[in-house]
Amino acid sequence: NAGVTQTPKFQVLKTGQSMTLQCAQDMNHNSMYWYRQDPGMGLRLIYYSASEGTTDKGEVPNGYNVSRLNKREFSLRLESAAPSQTSVYFCASSELQGRGDTEAFFGQGTRLTVV
Amino acid sequence: GNSVTQMEGPVTLSEEAFLTINCTYTATGYPSLFWYVQYPGEGLQLLLKATKADDKGSNKGFEATYRKETTSFHLEKGSVQVSDSAVYFCALNNQGGKLIFGQGTELSVKP
């Protein structure tokens, strides 16, 4: 039972390079999310997709783009990486759109370093 | 806007000690409240939740009660184990399943 799968697990980029973080879930969830985790700041929402075909900005969207490729997959793209984007990135999914008490399931994270 | 504040860590305890991690929130309306746990090298997983005032969430010996009057959701465990060493995040639902997290509290339990 895979749950939420993220690739890659680790990545080092040079400033200005681009990359795409991949995320796939096999739980048939409607909603998917991208968070970043930084020391002392908890997790902050970058972008989310309430359902297939929709995406919206979260708290810290600058420098990122997303694509909800289908119901299973939600990718995060860094067009021109900056050192401030050094972080651990988590993808998550949840069952029903708008359900406030629904559990979110998280991937294992991507540790990204921008030098 | 909505926010969550947790006590700062790291917290270091001896095995079998009592644990409290404080969490307070600011929110409009009546959000659902959660505790997530992150074990080393892993993603977050739900530990417990409460969806309305006075609800008590519990799991694996951990408990937290949704206190509307004090806007709090403190995490407690009567006797911690080494295996409880992890980072604990308090969170609230901010419309449509989006979560707002506290900064996280690292717990280290020594044998």
XYZ file of C-alpha atoms in Angstrom:
226
model
C 0.000 0.000 0.000
C 2.120 2.906 -1.302
C -0.007 5.909 -0.186
C 1.742 9.110 -1.275
C 4.985 8.713 -3.221
C 7.410 11.554 -3.861
C 10.446 11.622 -6.103
C 13.270 12.364 -5.787
C 14.121 11.994 -2.095
C 17.208 14.203 -2.290
C 18.336 16.822 -4.781
C 21.085 19.418 -5.012
C 20.608 22.256 -7.500
C 22.693 25.200 -8.533
C 21.136 28.640 -8.362
C 19.114 29.265 -11.503
C 18.544 25.614 -12.383
C 15.048 24.225 -12.754
C 13.495 21.002 -11.568
C 10.181 19.279 -11.027
C 9.203 17.404 -7.903
C 6.849 14.551 -8.585
C 4.042 13.320 -6.360
C 1.555 10.509 -6.852
C -1.138 9.076 -4.583
C -2.988 5.803 -4.941
C -5.840 6.463 -2.499
C -8.212 8.083 -5.016
C -8.146 11.353 -3.078
C -9.630 14.501 -4.558
C -7.337 17.026 -2.901
C -3.558 17.309 -3.037
C -1.110 19.760 -1.455
C 2.495 20.873 -1.515
C 4.112 22.104 1.709
C 7.598 23.197 2.581
C 9.172 22.565 5.972
C 11.763 24.935 7.375
C 13.365 24.886 10.846
C 11.306 26.755 13.421
C 8.509 27.468 10.962
C 6.564 24.254 10.764
C 5.044 23.418 7.391
C 3.732 26.114 5.080
C 1.389 25.559 2.175
C 2.828 26.371 -1.251
C 0.009 25.297 -3.589
C -2.970 23.022 -3.427
C -5.401 21.343 -5.758
C -8.891 20.857 -4.376
C -9.854 18.570 -7.239
C -8.571 17.403 -10.601
C -8.264 20.342 -12.970
C -7.978 23.055 -10.292
C -5.001 24.581 -8.526
C -4.688 27.504 -6.115
C -1.969 29.410 -4.329
C -1.222 28.791 -0.705
C 0.757 30.854 1.767
C 4.155 30.859 -0.009
C 3.659 30.355 -3.780
C 6.322 32.719 -5.155
C 8.938 30.965 -7.251
C 6.852 27.830 -7.770
C 4.373 26.430 -10.257
C 2.224 23.320 -10.076
C 0.420 20.945 -12.385
C -2.394 18.591 -11.479
C -1.694 16.099 -14.212
C -4.589 13.805 -13.341
C -6.335 12.687 -10.175
C -3.262 10.761 -8.989
C -0.428 13.153 -9.768
C 0.470 16.646 -8.608
C 3.876 18.085 -9.529
C 5.759 21.104 -8.207
C 8.143 22.999 -10.456
C 10.935 25.385 -9.567
C 11.705 27.393 -12.709
C 14.816 29.164 -11.436
C 15.985 27.805 -8.095
C 17.210 30.184 -5.399
C 19.036 29.427 -2.126
C 15.896 30.561 -0.240
C 14.147 27.512 -1.689
C 16.432 25.160 0.208
C 13.924 23.191 2.254
C 12.188 19.874 2.731
C 9.139 19.553 0.496
C 6.142 17.421 1.363
C 3.274 16.376 -0.817
C 0.002 15.410 0.837
C -3.446 14.242 -0.161
C -6.831 14.062 1.512
C -10.066 12.301 0.805
C -12.865 14.759 0.205
C -12.952 18.314 -0.934
C -13.891 20.676 1.885
C -14.048 18.107 4.692
C -12.544 19.885 7.660
C -11.844 16.805 9.707
C -10.341 14.713 6.948
C -6.929 13.227 7.593
C -4.122 14.321 5.292
C -1.627 11.675 4.172
C 1.947 12.775 3.580
C 4.764 11.560 1.418
C 8.248 11.003 2.826
C 9.532 14.319 1.596
C 12.139 15.700 -0.811
C 15.187 17.329 0.726
C 16.273 20.064 -1.687
C 19.477 22.067 -1.381
C 20.138 25.034 -3.656
C 23.756 26.173 -3.754
C -5.690 35.177 9.939
C -5.691 31.761 11.502
C -2.551 30.619 13.288
C -1.131 27.955 15.599
C 1.485 28.431 18.307
C 3.342 25.568 19.967
C 5.766 25.489 22.834
C 9.321 25.601 21.667
C 11.580 22.596 21.869
C 13.547 20.589 22.046
C 11.979 18.758 24.947
C 14.096 16.087 26.601
C 12.492 13.597 28.990
C 13.422 10.377 30.698
C 11.504 7.234 29.843
C 8.184 6.949 31.745
C 8.012 10.704 32.380
C 4.822 12.704 31.820
C 4.632 14.705 28.621
C 2.800 17.930 27.867
C 3.268 19.892 24.660
C 1.291 23.116 24.652
C -0.632 24.293 21.603
C -2.846 27.344 21.259
C -4.631 28.595 18.187
C -6.266 31.648 16.703
C -9.119 31.024 14.308
C -12.428 32.300 13.085
C -15.220 29.790 13.272
C -14.708 26.296 14.607
C -11.775 24.587 12.942
C -10.848 20.945 13.385
C -7.622 20.452 15.346
C -4.907 17.879 14.781
C -1.665 16.540 16.138
C 0.729 15.109 13.569
C 3.961 13.260 14.369
C 7.109 13.062 12.257
C 9.545 10.258 13.042
C 13.141 10.721 11.872
C 13.487 10.563 8.106
C 9.776 10.145 7.520
C 6.783 12.202 6.486
C 4.077 13.382 8.846
C 1.363 11.038 10.054
C -1.810 11.813 11.917
C -1.578 11.110 15.645
C -5.018 12.314 16.757
C -7.714 14.840 15.973
C -10.743 16.618 17.434
C -13.476 18.249 15.426
C -15.503 20.249 17.967
C -15.275 21.853 21.384
C -14.709 19.462 24.312
C -13.853 16.573 21.985
C -10.938 14.476 23.182
C -8.693 12.867 20.596
C -6.597 9.889 21.657
C -4.194 7.412 20.106
C -1.182 5.352 21.249
C -1.527 6.687 24.798
C -1.535 10.321 23.662
C -4.508 12.588 24.381
C -5.578 16.122 23.566
C -8.796 17.975 24.380
C -10.274 20.731 22.205
C -10.706 23.674 24.611
C -12.636 26.457 22.945
C -12.626 28.710 26.019
C -8.819 28.751 26.160
C -8.281 28.127 22.395
C -5.939 25.289 23.258
C -5.251 21.705 22.197
C -2.431 20.525 24.453
C -0.900 17.100 23.816
C -0.340 14.804 26.817
C 0.982 11.343 27.499
C 1.273 9.779 30.910
C 4.416 7.717 30.348
C 6.666 8.332 27.354
C 8.867 5.734 25.707
C 12.087 6.043 23.736
C 10.072 5.176 20.636
C 8.045 8.400 21.097
C 11.085 10.472 20.138
C 9.917 12.520 17.156
C 8.771 15.974 16.113
C 5.164 16.806 16.996
C 3.083 19.316 15.055
C -0.166 20.904 16.125
C -2.376 21.971 13.205
C -5.790 23.339 12.379
C -7.934 23.025 9.315
C -8.160 26.287 7.399
C -10.929 25.649 4.894
C -11.052 22.908 2.340
C -8.587 20.576 3.991
C -5.716 23.065 4.009
C -3.727 22.809 7.219
C -2.007 25.525 9.236
C 0.818 24.103 11.322
C 2.600 25.188 14.432
C 6.381 25.337 14.312
C 6.828 21.807 15.663
C 8.222 20.532 18.949
C 11.072 18.052 18.964
C 10.804 15.423 21.687
C 13.765 13.326 22.761
C 13.180 10.515 25.266
C 16.222 9.052 27.005
C 16.317 5.536 28.466
